[in-house]
mmCIF file of C-alpha atoms in Angstrom:
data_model
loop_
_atom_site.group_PDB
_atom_site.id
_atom_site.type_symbol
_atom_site.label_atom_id
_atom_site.label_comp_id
_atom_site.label_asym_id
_atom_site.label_seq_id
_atom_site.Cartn_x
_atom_site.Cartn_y
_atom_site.Cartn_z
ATOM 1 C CA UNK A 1103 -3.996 31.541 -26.732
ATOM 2 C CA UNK A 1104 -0.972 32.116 -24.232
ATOM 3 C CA UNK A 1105 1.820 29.359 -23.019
ATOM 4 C CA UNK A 1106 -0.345 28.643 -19.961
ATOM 5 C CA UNK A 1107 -3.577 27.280 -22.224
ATOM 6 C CA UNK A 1108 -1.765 25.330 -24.539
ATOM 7 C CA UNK A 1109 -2.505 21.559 -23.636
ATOM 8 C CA UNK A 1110 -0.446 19.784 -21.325
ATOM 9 C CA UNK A 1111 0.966 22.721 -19.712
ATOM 10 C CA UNK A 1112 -0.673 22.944 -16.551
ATOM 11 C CA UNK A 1113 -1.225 19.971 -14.211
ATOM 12 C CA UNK A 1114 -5.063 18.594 -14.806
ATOM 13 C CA UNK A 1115 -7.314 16.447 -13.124
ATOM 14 C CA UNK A 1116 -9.869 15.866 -10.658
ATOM 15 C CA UNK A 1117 -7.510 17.125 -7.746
ATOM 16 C CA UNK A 1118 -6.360 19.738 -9.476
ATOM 17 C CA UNK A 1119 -9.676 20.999 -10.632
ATOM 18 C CA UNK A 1120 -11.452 20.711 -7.425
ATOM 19 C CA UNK A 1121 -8.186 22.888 -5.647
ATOM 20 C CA UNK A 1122 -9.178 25.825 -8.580
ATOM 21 C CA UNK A 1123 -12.545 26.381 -7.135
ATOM 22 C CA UNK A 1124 -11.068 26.679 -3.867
ATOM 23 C CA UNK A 1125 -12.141 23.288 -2.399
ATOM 24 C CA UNK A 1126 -8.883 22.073 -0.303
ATOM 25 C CA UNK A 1127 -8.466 18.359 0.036
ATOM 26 C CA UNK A 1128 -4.944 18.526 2.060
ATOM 27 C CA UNK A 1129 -2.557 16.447 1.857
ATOM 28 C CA UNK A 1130 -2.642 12.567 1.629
ATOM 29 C CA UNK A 1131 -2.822 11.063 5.082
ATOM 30 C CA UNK A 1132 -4.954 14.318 6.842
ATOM 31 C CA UNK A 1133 -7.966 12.090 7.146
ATOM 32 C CA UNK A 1134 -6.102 9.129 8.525
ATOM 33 C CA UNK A 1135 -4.362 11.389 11.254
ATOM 34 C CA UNK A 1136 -0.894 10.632 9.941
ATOM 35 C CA UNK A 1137 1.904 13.388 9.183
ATOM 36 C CA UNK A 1138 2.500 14.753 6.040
ATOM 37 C CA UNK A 1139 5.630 13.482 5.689
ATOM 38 C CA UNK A 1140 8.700 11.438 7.443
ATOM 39 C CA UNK A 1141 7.808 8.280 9.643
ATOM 40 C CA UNK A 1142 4.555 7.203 9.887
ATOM 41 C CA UNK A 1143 3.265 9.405 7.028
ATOM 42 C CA UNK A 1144 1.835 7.883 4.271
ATOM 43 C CA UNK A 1145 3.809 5.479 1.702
ATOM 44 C CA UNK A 1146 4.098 6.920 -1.797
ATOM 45 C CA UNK A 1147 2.899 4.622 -4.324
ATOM 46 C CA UNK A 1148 6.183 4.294 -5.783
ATOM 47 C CA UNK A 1149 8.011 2.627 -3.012
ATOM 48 C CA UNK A 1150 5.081 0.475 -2.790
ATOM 49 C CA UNK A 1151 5.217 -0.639 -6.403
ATOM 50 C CA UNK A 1152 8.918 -1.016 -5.828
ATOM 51 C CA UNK A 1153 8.515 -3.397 -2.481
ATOM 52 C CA UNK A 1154 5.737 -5.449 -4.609
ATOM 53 C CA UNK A 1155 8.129 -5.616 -7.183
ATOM 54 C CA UNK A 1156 10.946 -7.013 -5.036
ATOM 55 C CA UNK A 1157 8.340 -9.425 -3.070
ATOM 56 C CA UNK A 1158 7.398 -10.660 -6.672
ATOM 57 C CA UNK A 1159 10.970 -11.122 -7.901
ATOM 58 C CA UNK A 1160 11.735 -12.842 -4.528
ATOM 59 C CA UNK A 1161 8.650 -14.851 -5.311
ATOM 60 C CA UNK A 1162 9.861 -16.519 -8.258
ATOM 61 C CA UNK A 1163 13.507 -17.044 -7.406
ATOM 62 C CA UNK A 1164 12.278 -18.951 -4.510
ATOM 63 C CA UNK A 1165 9.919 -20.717 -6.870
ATOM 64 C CA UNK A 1166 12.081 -21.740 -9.943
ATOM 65 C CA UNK A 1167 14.947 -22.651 -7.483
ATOM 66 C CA UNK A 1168 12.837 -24.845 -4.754
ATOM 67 C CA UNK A 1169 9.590 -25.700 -6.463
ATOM 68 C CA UNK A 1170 9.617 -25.894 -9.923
ATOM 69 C CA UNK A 1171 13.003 -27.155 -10.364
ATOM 70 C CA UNK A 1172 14.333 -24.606 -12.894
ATOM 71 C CA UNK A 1173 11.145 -25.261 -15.075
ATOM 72 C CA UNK A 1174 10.135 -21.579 -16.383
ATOM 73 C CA UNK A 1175 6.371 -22.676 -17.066
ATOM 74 C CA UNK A 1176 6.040 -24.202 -13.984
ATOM 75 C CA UNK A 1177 7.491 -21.198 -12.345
ATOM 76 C CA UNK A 1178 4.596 -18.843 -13.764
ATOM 77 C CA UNK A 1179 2.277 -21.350 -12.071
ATOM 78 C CA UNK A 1180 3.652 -21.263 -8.565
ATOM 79 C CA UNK A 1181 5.048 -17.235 -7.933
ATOM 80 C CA UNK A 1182 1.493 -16.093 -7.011
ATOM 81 C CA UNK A 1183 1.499 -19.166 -4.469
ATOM 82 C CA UNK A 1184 4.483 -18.348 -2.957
ATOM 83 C CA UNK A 1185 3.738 -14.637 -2.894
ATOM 84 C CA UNK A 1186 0.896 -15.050 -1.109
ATOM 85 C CA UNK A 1187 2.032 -17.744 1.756
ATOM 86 C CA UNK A 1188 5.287 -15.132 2.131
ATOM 87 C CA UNK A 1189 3.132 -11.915 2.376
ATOM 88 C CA UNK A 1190 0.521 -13.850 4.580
ATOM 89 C CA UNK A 1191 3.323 -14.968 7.003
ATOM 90 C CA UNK A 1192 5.528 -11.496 7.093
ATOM 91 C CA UNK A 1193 2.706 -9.356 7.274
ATOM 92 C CA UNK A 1194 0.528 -11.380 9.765
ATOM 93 C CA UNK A 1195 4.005 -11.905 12.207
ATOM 94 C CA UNK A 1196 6.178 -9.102 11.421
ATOM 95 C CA UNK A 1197 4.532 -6.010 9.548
ATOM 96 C CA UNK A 1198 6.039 -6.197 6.233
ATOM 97 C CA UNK A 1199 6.955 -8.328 3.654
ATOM 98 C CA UNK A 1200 11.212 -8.661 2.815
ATOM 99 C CA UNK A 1201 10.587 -6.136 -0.039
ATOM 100 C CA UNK A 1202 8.116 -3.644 2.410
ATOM 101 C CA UNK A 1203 11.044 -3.772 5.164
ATOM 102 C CA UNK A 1204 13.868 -3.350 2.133
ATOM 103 C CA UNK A 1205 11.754 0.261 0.836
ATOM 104 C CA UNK A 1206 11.197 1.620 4.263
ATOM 105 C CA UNK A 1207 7.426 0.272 4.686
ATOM 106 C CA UNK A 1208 5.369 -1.460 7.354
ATOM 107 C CA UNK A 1209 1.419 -2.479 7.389
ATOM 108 C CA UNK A 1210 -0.150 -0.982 10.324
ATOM 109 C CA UNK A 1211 -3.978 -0.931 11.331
ATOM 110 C CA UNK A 1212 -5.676 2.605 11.386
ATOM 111 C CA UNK A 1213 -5.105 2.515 15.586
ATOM 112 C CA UNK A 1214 -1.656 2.464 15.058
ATOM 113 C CA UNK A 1215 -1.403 -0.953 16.132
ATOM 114 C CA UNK A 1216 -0.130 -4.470 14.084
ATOM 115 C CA UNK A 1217 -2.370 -6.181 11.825
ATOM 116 C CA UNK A 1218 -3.861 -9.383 13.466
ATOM 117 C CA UNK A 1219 -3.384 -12.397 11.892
ATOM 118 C CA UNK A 1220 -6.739 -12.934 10.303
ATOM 119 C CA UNK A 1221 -6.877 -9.319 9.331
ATOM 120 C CA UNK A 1222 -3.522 -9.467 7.685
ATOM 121 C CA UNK A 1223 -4.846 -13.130 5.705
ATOM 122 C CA UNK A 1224 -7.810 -11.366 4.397
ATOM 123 C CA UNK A 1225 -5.702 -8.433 2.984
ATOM 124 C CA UNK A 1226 -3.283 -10.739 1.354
ATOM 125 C CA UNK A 1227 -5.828 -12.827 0.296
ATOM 126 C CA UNK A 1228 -7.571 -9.919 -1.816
ATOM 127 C CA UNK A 1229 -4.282 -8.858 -2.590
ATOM 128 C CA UNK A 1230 -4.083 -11.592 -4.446
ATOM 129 C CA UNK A 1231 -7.260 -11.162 -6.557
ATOM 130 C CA UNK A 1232 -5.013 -7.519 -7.725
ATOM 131 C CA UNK A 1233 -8.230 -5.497 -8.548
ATOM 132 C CA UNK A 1234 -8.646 -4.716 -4.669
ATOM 133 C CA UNK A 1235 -5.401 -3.532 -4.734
ATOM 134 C CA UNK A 1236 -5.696 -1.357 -8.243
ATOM 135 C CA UNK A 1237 -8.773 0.551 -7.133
ATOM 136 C CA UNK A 1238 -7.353 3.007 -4.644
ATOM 137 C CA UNK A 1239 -9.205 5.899 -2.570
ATOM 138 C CA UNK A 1240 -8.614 9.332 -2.218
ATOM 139 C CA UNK A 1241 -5.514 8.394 0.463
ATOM 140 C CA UNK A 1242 -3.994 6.087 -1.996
ATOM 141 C CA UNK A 1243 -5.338 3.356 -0.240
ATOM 142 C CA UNK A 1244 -6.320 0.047 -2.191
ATOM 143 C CA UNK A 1245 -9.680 -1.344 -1.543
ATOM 144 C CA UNK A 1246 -8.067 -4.642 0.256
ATOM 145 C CA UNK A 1247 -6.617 -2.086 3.069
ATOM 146 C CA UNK A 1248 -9.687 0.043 3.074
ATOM 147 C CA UNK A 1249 -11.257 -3.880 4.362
ATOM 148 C CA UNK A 1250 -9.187 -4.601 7.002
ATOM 149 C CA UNK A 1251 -8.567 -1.120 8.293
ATOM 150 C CA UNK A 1252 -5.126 -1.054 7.509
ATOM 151 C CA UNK A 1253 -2.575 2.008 6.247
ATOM 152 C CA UNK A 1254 1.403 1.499 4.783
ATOM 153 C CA UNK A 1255 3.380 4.038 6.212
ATOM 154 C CA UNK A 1256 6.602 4.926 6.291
ATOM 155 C CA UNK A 1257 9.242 3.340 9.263
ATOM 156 C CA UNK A 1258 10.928 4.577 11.589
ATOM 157 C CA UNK A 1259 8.210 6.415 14.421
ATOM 158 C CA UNK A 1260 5.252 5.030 15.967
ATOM 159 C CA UNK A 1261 2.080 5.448 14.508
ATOM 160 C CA UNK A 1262 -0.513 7.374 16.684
ATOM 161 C CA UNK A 1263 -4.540 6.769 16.353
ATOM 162 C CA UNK A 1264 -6.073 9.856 14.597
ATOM 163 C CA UNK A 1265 -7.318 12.016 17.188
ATOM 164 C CA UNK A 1266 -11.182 12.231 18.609
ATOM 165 C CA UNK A 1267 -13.214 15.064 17.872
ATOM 166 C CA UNK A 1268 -14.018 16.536 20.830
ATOM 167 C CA UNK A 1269 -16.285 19.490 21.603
ATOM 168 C CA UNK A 1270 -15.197 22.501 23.603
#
């Protein structure tokens, strides 16, 4: 057995495996109609875990200081509440939630336009439920923005519809 075979060594896995028979599923975002990389391109999950972090941590500070009155259990109880009314609100109005806008992120539909206000209360709302948002497609898309028709991408450039097949 060479180095290459031993396990571990080489990167595995469904993408991986369908690349070495020479099926090529370019790059996350192609589909969409979004660049590869810089603004507008697809968010990695990372800095989504990090703004959802953030949002969460925001969460319950405002909760323990202005709710629950310092009262740790009670604290538990309410984050999710507040979470969702804030992500509602910021997404819905502005695009982002405080942690989104901190990591560089913004909620757009796949036109390139803002989330409505209904749209953006339906994806919150099965945000909420978290399995929506832990079953993800082959963009890295969660389930609740596969529902709405909606895409996290990057700031800082406008986001352009994908373009129309046409025939020559």
């Amino acid at each position: 057995m060479d180095n290459g075979q031993a396990m571990g060594a080489r990167p595995s896995g469904p993408r991986v495996a369908a690349e070495g028979v020479g099926i090529d599923l370019g790059y996350r975002g192609e589909r969409l109609g979004l660049p590869r990389e810089g603004p507008g391109s697809l968010a990695t999950l990372g800095r989504r875990l990090a703004a959802l972090c953030v949002d969460w941590g925001l969460s319950a500070l405002i909760a323990y200081g202005l709710i629950a009155d310092g009262d740790i259990a009670a604290t538990n109880n309410w984050t999710l509440l507040v979470f969702t009314v804030m992500a509602m609100s910021t997404v819905g109005t502005l695009g982002m939630t405080p942690g989104k806008r901190l990591l560089g992120i913004r909620v757009v539909h796949l036109s390139g336009q803002r989330l409505t206000f209904p749209r953006a209360l339906l994806r919150t709302a099965l945000l909420a439920l978290a399995i929506p948002a832990l079953i993800w497609d082959r963009e890295g898309r969660g389930l609740h923005d596969r529902a709405v028709g909606s895409v996290q991408v990057r700031l800082g450039g406008a986001v352009t519809a994908p373009p129309s097949e046409t025939t020559d």
